[in-house]
XYZ file of C-alpha atoms in Angstrom:
730
model
C -66.163 -78.723 54.416
C -62.703 -76.734 54.884
C -60.019 -79.332 54.191
C -56.547 -78.729 56.472
C -53.257 -80.818 56.689
C -51.924 -82.749 59.328
C -50.428 -84.639 57.054
C -50.262 -85.846 53.649
C -54.391 -87.138 52.519
C -55.781 -84.672 55.839
C -58.705 -83.627 54.864
C -60.145 -81.252 58.277
C -63.917 -79.834 57.509
C -64.564 -75.891 58.473
C -61.124 -74.613 59.554
C -57.451 -75.386 58.938
C -55.435 -77.250 60.816
C -52.084 -76.679 62.503
C -49.304 -77.626 59.816
C -47.833 -80.988 59.993
C -44.711 -80.909 62.480
C -42.387 -83.323 60.740
C -39.444 -84.776 62.091
C -36.677 -85.510 60.252
C -33.887 -86.489 62.487
C -30.385 -87.975 60.735
C -28.622 -90.007 63.244
C -25.390 -91.528 62.077
C -23.816 -94.878 64.692
C -20.018 -94.971 64.674
C -18.230 -97.268 65.215
C -18.036 -101.397 63.894
C -21.994 -102.152 64.319
C -24.267 -100.928 60.669
C -27.011 -99.036 61.278
C -30.273 -98.191 59.040
C -33.712 -96.129 58.899
C -36.726 -96.220 57.182
C -39.377 -93.475 56.647
C -43.192 -95.135 56.698
C -44.101 -91.944 54.418
C -40.981 -91.125 52.605
C -39.598 -92.130 49.586
C -36.261 -94.374 49.884
C -33.367 -93.129 51.663
C -30.522 -92.257 48.848
C -28.043 -94.730 50.211
C -25.205 -97.452 48.767
C -25.841 -100.568 49.089
C -21.647 -100.667 49.603
C -22.656 -99.102 52.890
C -23.601 -100.471 56.299
C -25.250 -97.603 58.008
C -28.732 -96.016 57.514
C -30.570 -92.796 58.838
C -34.579 -91.562 58.309
C -37.407 -90.618 60.157
C -41.468 -90.789 60.469
C -43.504 -88.344 61.025
C -46.600 -88.205 62.457
C -48.881 -89.752 59.227
C -49.865 -93.173 59.042
C -47.794 -96.093 58.655
C -47.291 -98.927 56.512
C -48.697 -102.454 57.103
C -45.790 -105.654 57.393
C -46.139 -109.089 59.169
C -42.463 -109.594 59.459
C -42.032 -108.520 63.169
C -38.091 -109.073 62.627
C -38.438 -105.727 60.704
C -41.214 -103.748 62.853
C -41.321 -100.984 65.302
C -44.918 -101.167 66.993
C -46.171 -97.695 68.558
C -49.366 -98.585 70.587
C -51.306 -95.964 71.860
C -53.753 -96.502 74.532
C -56.487 -93.453 75.325
C -58.101 -93.546 78.567
C -60.908 -91.381 80.038
C -59.277 -89.295 83.369
C -60.784 -87.212 86.165
C -60.208 -84.096 84.687
C -62.890 -82.642 82.194
C -61.478 -81.473 79.227
C -58.220 -84.508 79.036
C -57.649 -87.959 77.881
C -54.754 -90.148 78.978
C -52.823 -91.482 76.121
C -49.656 -94.606 76.685
C -47.553 -94.785 73.887
C -45.879 -98.212 74.604
C -42.953 -99.272 71.282
C -42.466 -102.664 70.844
C -38.369 -102.220 69.531
C -37.074 -105.193 66.883
C -33.295 -106.681 68.421
C -31.532 -104.652 64.467
C -33.177 -101.352 65.798
C -30.412 -99.325 67.636
C -31.531 -96.416 68.691
C -34.997 -94.802 68.666
C -36.505 -91.518 69.240
C -40.074 -90.081 69.491
C -41.584 -87.024 69.785
C -44.789 -86.381 71.395
C -46.752 -83.757 68.869
C -50.386 -83.517 71.174
C -48.777 -83.446 74.100
C -50.085 -80.848 76.474
C -48.291 -77.937 77.141
C -45.464 -78.582 79.871
C -46.796 -82.243 80.126
C -46.166 -84.218 82.812
C -45.162 -87.297 81.232
C -44.174 -90.260 82.767
C -41.563 -92.423 80.719
C -40.515 -95.859 81.495
C -37.043 -96.953 78.978
C -37.345 -93.118 77.653
C -35.168 -89.828 78.828
C -36.172 -86.480 77.278
C -33.579 -84.839 75.181
C -32.070 -81.558 76.681
C -31.499 -80.198 73.400
C -34.725 -80.056 71.676
C -37.183 -76.942 71.331
C -38.577 -75.461 74.214
C -42.136 -76.428 72.245
C -41.014 -80.052 71.462
C -41.335 -83.318 73.955
C -38.781 -85.242 72.364
C -37.466 -88.411 74.329
C -34.861 -91.108 73.500
C -34.903 -95.160 74.096
C -32.757 -95.540 76.539
C -31.422 -98.987 74.127
C -31.911 -101.545 76.890
C -35.704 -101.201 77.766
C -37.734 -103.628 76.230
C -41.694 -102.023 75.928
C -40.317 -98.691 76.710
C -43.629 -96.956 76.733
C -44.877 -92.616 77.506
C -47.962 -91.733 79.508
C -48.951 -88.400 79.415
C -52.334 -86.793 78.645
C -53.254 -84.590 75.458
C -56.439 -82.213 75.421
C -59.590 -83.229 74.278
C -61.554 -80.232 73.418
C -60.852 -78.729 70.082
C -63.078 -74.875 69.822
C -63.455 -72.866 66.793
C -66.050 -70.541 65.767
C -67.371 -71.497 62.023
C -69.616 -69.667 59.976
C -71.435 -70.712 57.074
C -73.503 -73.389 55.387
C -72.255 -76.431 57.365
C -71.716 -74.213 60.523
C -74.052 -75.777 63.693
C -73.851 -72.451 65.959
C -71.347 -74.250 68.546
C -67.746 -74.526 69.337
C -66.732 -77.960 69.489
C -65.416 -79.808 67.035
C -63.755 -81.999 69.096
C -65.103 -82.714 73.216
C -64.801 -84.439 76.371
C -68.345 -84.610 77.494
C -67.934 -87.146 80.646
C -69.722 -89.693 79.848
C -68.302 -90.038 76.435
C -65.528 -88.353 74.459
C -64.601 -87.804 70.329
C -61.320 -86.809 70.189
C -58.530 -86.343 67.816
C -55.819 -89.592 68.053
C -52.600 -88.819 69.751
C -49.784 -87.693 66.812
C -45.983 -88.930 67.822
C -43.382 -88.658 65.080
C -40.312 -91.324 64.997
C -36.664 -91.530 64.152
C -34.314 -94.572 64.511
C -31.415 -96.449 63.152
C -30.862 -100.068 62.525
C -28.217 -102.306 61.299
C -28.677 -104.664 58.719
C -29.246 -104.150 54.943
C -30.891 -101.315 53.323
C -33.311 -104.063 51.320
C -34.906 -105.061 54.379
C -35.645 -101.698 55.692
C -37.348 -101.532 59.300
C -40.918 -99.964 59.064
C -43.471 -98.465 61.459
C -46.393 -99.888 62.876
C -49.213 -97.516 64.745
C -52.420 -98.641 65.972
C -54.783 -97.009 67.725
C -56.820 -98.617 70.956
C -59.367 -97.211 73.942
C -59.266 -98.923 77.141
C -62.549 -99.752 78.111
C -65.302 -99.645 76.027
C -65.228 -97.374 72.855
C -63.021 -97.333 69.293
C -60.351 -95.632 67.444
C -59.197 -95.155 63.669
C -56.469 -93.400 61.754
C -57.701 -89.720 63.004
C -61.013 -90.394 65.679
C -61.427 -92.185 68.349
C -64.854 -92.541 70.574
C -64.324 -93.323 74.142
C -68.238 -94.805 75.934
C -70.382 -97.394 75.028
C -71.199 -97.044 71.759
C -72.177 -99.875 68.286
C -70.522 -100.715 65.860
C -72.359 -102.017 62.260
C -70.060 -102.543 59.122
C -71.020 -102.693 55.865
C -69.345 -104.119 52.505
C -70.248 -102.540 49.229
C -69.076 -100.137 45.931
C -65.167 -102.019 46.844
C -64.859 -100.377 49.927
C -66.135 -101.368 54.081
C -67.650 -98.747 55.905
C -67.526 -98.907 60.010
C -70.226 -96.627 61.572
C -69.896 -96.265 65.430
C -73.242 -95.017 66.571
C -72.842 -93.906 70.749
C -75.385 -95.150 72.918
C -75.506 -91.470 73.834
C -76.823 -90.863 70.197
C -79.858 -90.880 68.319
C -79.459 -90.443 65.064
C -82.016 -89.285 62.102
C -80.387 -91.813 59.583
C -80.687 -94.729 59.740
C -76.917 -97.116 59.261
C -79.256 -98.893 55.778
C -78.961 -94.666 55.064
C -75.707 -94.016 55.553
C -74.454 -96.641 53.684
C -76.811 -96.965 50.858
C -75.345 -93.112 50.241
C -72.096 -93.758 50.346
C -72.354 -96.942 48.497
C -73.938 -94.828 45.845
C -71.562 -91.600 46.425
C -68.351 -94.349 45.821
C -70.402 -95.887 42.772
C -71.198 -92.472 40.956
C -66.909 -90.606 41.826
C -65.096 -92.396 39.191
C -61.867 -90.207 40.206
C -59.690 -92.496 42.147
C -58.295 -92.499 45.539
C -60.512 -94.835 47.269
C -59.655 -96.007 50.538
C -60.258 -99.447 51.739
C -62.256 -98.577 54.491
C -63.932 -95.900 55.745
C -64.895 -94.904 59.555
C -67.829 -92.821 60.127
C -68.635 -91.753 63.869
C -72.555 -90.171 64.798
C -72.024 -87.198 66.953
C -74.534 -87.347 70.002
C -75.589 -83.822 70.265
C -77.806 -83.650 73.642
C -75.234 -82.219 75.524
C -72.790 -80.789 72.746
C -72.967 -77.520 71.234
C -70.831 -78.664 67.350
C -69.364 -75.765 65.598
C -69.923 -78.356 62.339
C -72.937 -80.435 61.304
C -69.922 -82.877 60.050
C -66.535 -82.827 59.866
C -63.750 -85.307 58.054
C -59.997 -85.483 58.634
C -57.541 -88.218 58.091
C -57.025 -90.172 54.228
C -61.443 -92.077 55.332
C -62.511 -90.902 59.132
C -65.431 -88.962 59.856
C -68.192 -87.444 61.985
C -71.461 -85.912 60.898
C -74.323 -84.982 64.092
C -76.707 -87.220 65.037
C -79.659 -84.663 63.560
C -78.793 -85.077 60.145
C -80.763 -87.543 57.871
C -78.758 -88.980 54.861
C -79.855 -88.051 51.391
C -81.670 -85.062 50.925
C -79.885 -82.135 48.955
C -78.518 -80.586 51.478
C -76.959 -84.131 53.247
C -73.779 -83.716 55.358
C -72.808 -87.519 55.200
C -72.386 -87.607 51.091
C -70.532 -84.049 51.586
C -68.274 -85.665 54.235
C -67.531 -88.657 52.106
C -66.410 -86.866 48.813
C -64.218 -85.548 50.979
C -62.520 -88.937 51.639
C -62.180 -88.950 47.871
C -59.997 -85.611 47.544
C -56.294 -87.044 47.400
C -54.232 -83.553 46.179
C -53.949 -80.950 48.503
C -54.179 -77.273 47.514
C -53.079 -74.041 47.580
C -55.192 -71.095 48.758
C -56.233 -70.614 44.606
C -57.195 -73.821 44.387
C -58.782 -74.309 48.045
C -62.388 -73.467 46.410
C -62.874 -76.602 44.729
C -62.895 -79.139 47.682
C -66.247 -77.610 49.508
C -67.455 -76.450 45.952
C -67.493 -80.154 44.447
C -68.515 -81.863 47.816
C -71.949 -79.526 48.306
C -72.671 -79.587 44.819
C -71.825 -83.736 44.405
C -74.183 -84.022 47.545
C -77.258 -82.074 45.962
C -76.762 -84.044 42.077
C -76.089 -87.488 44.019
C -79.201 -86.775 46.046
C -81.465 -85.683 42.734
C -79.800 -88.948 40.168
C -81.127 -90.819 43.583
C -84.961 -89.545 44.247
C -84.586 -88.588 46.862
C -84.437 -84.541 46.565
C -86.075 -83.036 43.349
C -84.920 -80.542 41.167
C -86.188 -77.701 43.332
C -83.996 -78.665 46.162
C -81.117 -79.500 43.924
C -82.190 -75.959 41.815
C -82.035 -74.471 45.381
C -79.155 -75.604 47.140
C -76.843 -74.393 43.966
C -79.132 -70.796 43.877
C -77.241 -69.470 46.724
C -73.801 -68.788 44.764
C -76.164 -66.524 42.471
C -77.079 -64.265 45.766
C -74.479 -61.412 47.312
C -72.137 -61.374 48.875
C -71.448 -64.846 47.537
C -72.118 -63.944 44.170
C -69.194 -60.677 44.421
C -66.376 -63.983 45.916
C -63.535 -64.173 43.854
C -63.020 -68.063 44.251
C -59.146 -67.720 43.352
C -58.673 -65.422 45.787
C -59.763 -65.911 49.419
C -58.915 -62.544 50.689
C -62.245 -61.321 48.959
C -64.231 -63.978 50.628
C -66.780 -63.262 52.766
C -68.458 -65.777 54.845
C -67.811 -69.256 52.884
C -68.358 -68.318 48.665
C -66.778 -71.340 48.414
C -69.573 -73.640 50.001
C -72.332 -71.366 47.688
C -70.688 -69.754 44.693
C -68.070 -72.870 44.393
C -70.798 -75.217 44.310
C -72.723 -73.437 41.515
C -69.697 -72.705 39.269
C -68.256 -76.498 39.740
C -72.222 -77.570 38.693
C -72.325 -75.259 36.023
C -68.351 -76.869 34.876
C -69.896 -80.372 34.831
C -73.101 -79.565 32.744
C -70.907 -77.921 30.272
C -68.339 -80.256 29.302
C -71.036 -83.148 30.016
C -72.897 -81.109 27.006
C -69.984 -80.842 24.736
C -68.216 -84.114 24.935
C -70.924 -85.328 24.591
C -70.961 -87.127 27.955
C -67.591 -88.081 27.252
C -65.969 -85.962 29.746
C -67.447 -84.101 33.125
C -66.122 -82.630 36.558
C -65.163 -86.140 37.939
C -62.798 -86.240 34.994
C -61.223 -82.770 36.544
C -61.246 -84.376 39.907
C -59.449 -87.090 39.005
C -56.730 -85.461 37.079
C -56.310 -83.352 40.306
C -56.008 -86.050 42.683
C -52.899 -87.274 40.377
C -51.252 -83.984 41.268
C -47.816 -84.616 42.676
C -47.616 -81.320 44.295
C -50.073 -78.958 45.777
C -52.737 -78.007 43.204
C -52.991 -74.540 42.229
C -56.405 -72.780 40.270
C -53.837 -72.784 37.424
C -53.801 -76.608 37.779
C -57.982 -76.516 37.912
C -58.146 -74.905 34.324
C -55.739 -76.730 33.048
C -57.655 -79.621 33.972
C -60.743 -78.485 32.651
C -59.054 -77.945 29.086
C -57.515 -81.202 29.089
C -61.159 -82.908 30.370
C -62.573 -81.301 27.324
C -60.513 -82.508 24.854
C -61.586 -86.565 25.514
C -64.750 -85.719 23.633
C -64.535 -82.043 22.217
C -62.012 -80.456 18.956
C -59.463 -77.874 20.611
C -61.519 -74.516 20.051
C -63.794 -75.520 22.457
C -61.678 -77.090 25.078
C -59.991 -73.279 24.891
C -63.375 -71.686 25.155
C -64.321 -74.146 28.118
C -60.628 -72.795 29.923
C -61.429 -69.226 29.087
C -65.405 -69.789 30.592
C -64.126 -71.596 33.870
C -61.331 -68.555 34.543
C -63.187 -66.003 34.004
C -65.973 -68.076 36.407
C -62.789 -68.137 38.935
C -61.046 -65.297 38.683
C -63.303 -62.294 38.390
C -66.653 -61.496 40.388
C -68.327 -63.041 37.445
C -71.020 -65.445 38.649
C -72.873 -68.582 37.074
C -76.821 -69.139 36.646
C -78.796 -72.387 37.734
C -80.212 -74.510 34.890
C -83.573 -74.949 34.393
C -85.128 -78.700 34.238
C -84.880 -79.214 30.584
C -81.405 -77.913 30.400
C -80.115 -80.498 33.215
C -81.949 -83.094 31.687
C -79.518 -82.333 28.224
C -76.862 -82.234 30.070
C -77.955 -85.439 32.384
C -80.685 -87.176 31.449
C -84.383 -87.471 32.449
C -84.125 -87.001 36.391
C -85.516 -90.603 37.561
C -88.970 -90.324 39.356
C -88.963 -88.861 42.722
C -92.214 -90.258 44.388
C -92.966 -88.234 47.886
C -95.763 -88.861 49.992
C -97.555 -86.041 52.921
C -100.564 -85.787 55.117
C -102.950 -83.508 53.028
C -104.513 -80.658 54.024
C -106.569 -80.969 56.976
C -106.440 -84.889 56.119
C -106.336 -86.477 59.361
C -110.078 -86.250 60.764
C -112.519 -88.111 62.670
C -115.894 -90.553 61.709
C -118.097 -90.995 63.999
C -121.865 -90.905 64.940
C -121.375 -87.404 66.428
C -118.464 -85.902 65.023
C -117.390 -86.368 61.235
C -114.736 -83.163 60.965
C -110.448 -82.820 60.854
C -109.112 -82.826 64.948
C -105.655 -82.180 66.416
C -102.403 -84.809 65.630
C -101.179 -84.502 68.367
C -102.484 -86.903 69.695
C -105.130 -88.292 67.477
C -108.431 -88.951 70.462
C -111.391 -91.141 69.442
C -113.606 -92.660 71.445
C -115.834 -95.775 70.972
C -117.594 -95.737 68.074
C -115.341 -93.427 65.946
C -112.823 -94.736 63.310
C -109.709 -92.836 61.735
C -109.318 -91.202 58.411
C -106.179 -90.078 57.268
C -105.860 -88.304 53.325
C -102.486 -88.784 52.096
C -100.879 -87.047 49.133
C -98.548 -89.033 46.673
C -96.793 -86.398 44.297
C -94.620 -87.446 41.865
C -92.151 -84.309 41.286
C -89.092 -86.731 39.247
C -89.442 -86.183 35.387
C -90.379 -89.983 34.459
C -93.446 -91.965 35.135
C -93.171 -93.557 38.992
C -95.290 -96.157 41.168
C -96.050 -95.827 44.600
C -96.903 -98.086 47.473
C -98.799 -96.487 50.609
C -99.163 -99.099 53.581
C -101.053 -98.381 56.712
C -99.298 -99.573 59.583
C -100.432 -99.678 63.428
C -98.139 -100.969 65.733
C -95.732 -102.015 62.879
C -98.411 -104.377 61.676
C -100.325 -103.352 58.107
C -103.493 -102.964 58.250
C -104.257 -101.286 54.792
C -102.102 -100.220 50.899
C -103.079 -98.288 48.306
C -100.935 -98.675 45.351
C -100.939 -97.029 42.189
C -98.888 -95.218 39.434
C -97.886 -91.380 39.000
C -97.131 -89.696 35.770
C -94.197 -86.819 35.992
C -95.767 -83.873 37.939
C -98.501 -86.037 38.802
C -100.053 -86.601 42.062
C -103.152 -88.324 44.095
C -104.962 -88.232 47.269
C -104.916 -91.957 48.585
C -107.566 -92.019 51.651
C -106.931 -94.749 54.771
C -109.629 -95.317 57.402
C -109.221 -97.596 60.182
C -111.670 -98.142 63.164
C -109.328 -99.125 67.183
C -111.566 -101.830 68.504
C -109.610 -101.722 72.244
C -108.820 -98.826 74.789
C -104.988 -97.483 74.384
C -102.699 -95.396 72.738
C -101.278 -96.789 69.055
C -99.180 -95.710 66.907
C -99.895 -94.832 63.220
C -97.521 -94.559 60.328
C -98.773 -94.348 56.668
C -95.098 -93.510 54.615
C -93.020 -91.455 56.812
C -96.150 -89.595 58.588
C -96.491 -90.538 61.807
C -99.354 -90.229 64.373
C -100.192 -91.462 67.853
C -103.481 -92.209 67.771
C -105.347 -92.382 71.911
C -109.000 -94.372 71.848
C -110.593 -93.481 74.891
C -113.333 -96.012 76.734
C -116.182 -94.274 77.506
C -118.689 -93.286 74.290
C -119.504 -89.993 72.816
C -122.745 -88.566 74.063
C -124.959 -85.978 70.921
C -124.321 -82.981 71.602
C -127.685 -80.152 71.181
C -126.744 -77.081 68.246
C -125.257 -74.973 71.265
C -122.427 -77.404 71.516
C -123.034 -78.527 74.235
C -123.987 -82.521 75.464
C -127.289 -82.714 77.318
C -127.220 -83.512 80.550
C -129.701 -85.713 82.650
C -132.273 -84.593 85.159
C -132.496 -85.756 88.751
C -133.410 -88.985 88.600
C -134.386 -89.233 85.566
C -132.990 -91.774 82.862
C -133.295 -89.988 79.658
C -132.517 -86.086 78.604
C -133.954 -83.096 79.990
C -136.711 -81.449 78.058
C -136.451 -77.759 76.678
C -139.774 -77.042 78.531
C -138.973 -79.229 81.761
C -135.116 -77.437 81.999
C -136.318 -73.749 80.965
C -139.352 -73.858 83.998
C -136.695 -74.823 86.533
C -133.944 -72.824 85.568
C -136.620 -69.419 86.311
C -138.004 -70.826 89.088
C -133.907 -71.270 90.000
C -132.281 -68.498 88.188
C -131.142 -65.870 91.353
C -130.877 -62.371 89.626
C -126.705 -61.498 90.183
C -124.484 -63.282 92.353
C -123.469 -66.576 92.416
C -125.060 -69.656 91.049
C -123.699 -73.895 92.825
C -124.494 -76.602 89.981
C -125.713 -79.161 92.253
C -123.779 -82.406 92.049
C -124.147 -84.668 89.413
C -125.698 -82.324 87.254
C -123.058 -81.264 85.387
C -120.467 -84.121 84.100
C -120.753 -85.417 88.381
C -118.836 -82.165 89.174
C -119.301 -78.623 91.572
C -119.013 -76.112 89.452
C -119.634 -72.374 90.008
C -120.934 -70.007 87.182
C -121.519 -66.037 87.571
C -125.113 -65.465 86.448
C -126.243 -62.080 86.022
C -129.712 -60.571 85.006
C -131.067 -62.002 81.898
C -128.938 -65.113 82.071
C -129.440 -68.598 82.091
C -128.375 -71.263 84.447
C -125.286 -72.185 82.340
C -123.555 -68.195 82.855
C -124.926 -67.507 79.028
C -127.717 -64.620 78.093
C -130.582 -65.561 76.723
C -131.666 -65.821 72.907
C -132.635 -62.421 71.998
C -135.307 -63.911 69.806
C -136.236 -66.346 72.674
C -136.534 -62.868 75.283
C -138.918 -60.940 72.618
C -142.029 -64.481 72.562
C -141.508 -64.194 76.770
C -142.114 -60.412 76.817
C -145.416 -60.956 74.111
C -146.581 -63.732 76.297
C -146.356 -62.037 79.801
C -148.144 -59.027 77.563
C -151.083 -60.926 76.872
C -151.512 -62.359 79.686
C -151.800 -59.191 81.676
C -153.984 -58.538 78.634
C -156.340 -61.432 80.515
C -156.074 -60.117 84.014
C -156.991 -57.214 82.814
C -160.455 -58.215 80.996
C -160.804 -60.640 83.325
C -161.339 -57.214 86.161
C -163.162 -55.468 83.845
C -166.028 -57.931 82.760
C -166.326 -58.905 87.194
C -166.858 -55.431 87.506
C -169.230 -54.261 85.018
C -171.206 -57.839 85.941
C -172.240 -58.495 82.434
C -170.655 -59.819 79.243
C -171.112 -58.088 75.909
C -170.855 -61.315 73.910
C -168.235 -59.530 71.879
C -165.068 -61.347 70.470
C -163.252 -59.743 73.164
C -164.598 -61.098 75.885
C -164.679 -64.296 74.779
C -161.226 -64.343 74.382
C -160.821 -62.842 78.064
C -162.653 -65.604 79.534
C -160.658 -67.996 81.764
C -163.103 -71.218 81.387
C -163.687 -71.162 77.674
C -162.183 -74.615 77.471
C -164.027 -75.567 80.347
C -167.655 -75.342 79.098
C -170.303 -76.208 82.329
C -172.601 -78.816 82.057
C -175.871 -77.451 83.428
C -178.939 -80.950 83.689
C -179.646 -82.620 80.636
C -177.576 -80.474 78.734
C -173.971 -80.672 76.833
C -170.702 -79.052 77.174
C -171.575 -78.137 73.250
C -174.830 -76.608 73.939
C -173.668 -74.744 76.945
C -171.279 -73.173 74.769
C -173.851 -72.209 72.521
C -175.786 -70.890 75.282
C -173.757 -68.215 76.439
C -173.195 -66.639 72.572
C -176.752 -67.020 72.296
C -177.910 -63.121 72.137
C -181.967 -63.648 71.725
C -182.593 -62.497 75.505
C -180.783 -60.151 77.668
C -182.145 -62.590 80.797
C -180.269 -65.410 79.029
C -177.004 -62.872 78.376
C -177.669 -62.011 82.204
C -177.812 -65.863 83.086
C -174.537 -66.382 81.255
C -173.007 -63.316 83.071
C -174.271 -64.020 86.212
C -172.436 -67.552 86.122
C -169.322 -66.374 85.205
C -169.162 -64.025 88.221
C -170.359 -66.935 90.428
C -167.248 -69.309 88.599
């Protein structure tokens, strides 16, 4: 994020703040009492030990701490939420030692035309029209000033870390994330110069809340603390936030970055705030200000190639201040290191790392001149700058056999006395290269760095082999994900892929999940997968994978009781709903057979077809009786040729029906013809049309078999007539 400076060491993400208004007031004390003044951030005030009066001032920045109450002016600012949305109330109270004879405070954060309630202070009339300067009356033991500051800080931002909103600090009503008030001070005191009176600042929140040096959160919250890598990390998680990254993950990336960044400027304490996103549209994804204070949106993960938590932490290790030509290195190094550290930890693969840097190869970023911000379109310091920073890091490591790197350059910049320029960056590159290479190589690297930063030339991303040669093999990077069609149901009637949200099972069915474990790193890695149901492990799979290898592991589980379960495999989560009824078999049409009225089993096809023919209307609406279809009344439209379920008949089935009706009509016509003739020709066709051929008659002393033979006996016309007569009588 962009760094703006409100005091030495201040870094602000994304946009520059107003420059620090540093009040330097020299107060001369006339008369017999000797006086002295000390500054909390300045060097020693020029003085003579023979003199008995001293003067100086303190800006709005942090003040050193001391335990000697007799030599400390304490400024305590207490923040309170107000009824007015967008403002925060402040009471700044001073504790003045006996040695102090004069004290003057300037409210740098107070609203314009503030309604200040003063106790023991009077306003200085000759101060500038835009300044709110107050002078202690010299008598009140604990003088105070009560005023209001603007809570909302809005800006329009664009770039890789822009979030599409407007707020960098805000009062959301139930909670507020704001800057701490800035107050500068000047004082006079008596005594020897060696025993200077110093200033100590403290910012607190009335009620629920927490304040750091540069930020404050007002509202209910939880604070987590971790000490690691020589630092103390405080993570403030508001109740209104829903963080994606766990405290352990945030502390982990902080500690890893602290260990990897050997650049100096390591603060004793880092304070990080999780910014709620439900009610606020933030201008940026994260912001760092002060020496070591930062906030990151609650929706940001930790440890990715575009990790905002690491990005903002890197800013806390940048102690230098930059002129316009050297400004690019601030965001460039933070973006590059966030991607590199994620790759080194195995949280990102080389493709993610390469993709992050490759943004600097595309216009308009590629055409920008990094040392000339007037040529910038968008935020090339994040994109082209990160690619150039990475290329310089790779070249330094390669040419010096690992003796120097980009961290060597940043360490030199942190030790600079004044504001750095691009020339200072180029000189630091040459100095770093000289640590492990000859002068010619150092000069060559400086020329390359100059071309990449002062012209429209850009670098190119490097491949995995080049990265391994400079940085060493990337570690194993084993990741997990559901396979394609990896969520299935296995049961008596279903064995297929199902939807995931949620997975619905019935009695007799089990869940079958396929998970892909892949190693995208450069070394052999192991995996250990567990299937958990409501937090309880029920199955485990483990193994090893070579670089670039992947495998599929399958898990199956049957849920005994009805209810809703949370299933987790690696980072994948599923919601499984086990229903209480048993599935019924579905016919080929995909519809379940329905029991008929008064019958316990399934309806036979012939019975069903016969009832459908009897009840089917030619057109109109057909109401299915209650209980016939899932216990509900349903109305279906039935057209000509449709079934009771409203669907058209099968064409083959219609053809079979027409053929059957045609045969019946032919049989009836043959009967009528035979009845009119009164004779039977005894041929094949006559027998075929006989309606009683399957019911032969039995005469006295005969049998069905013989009767049939007599019908077919052609020996006499009489017998034929008798048979025909019998048929006619029937």
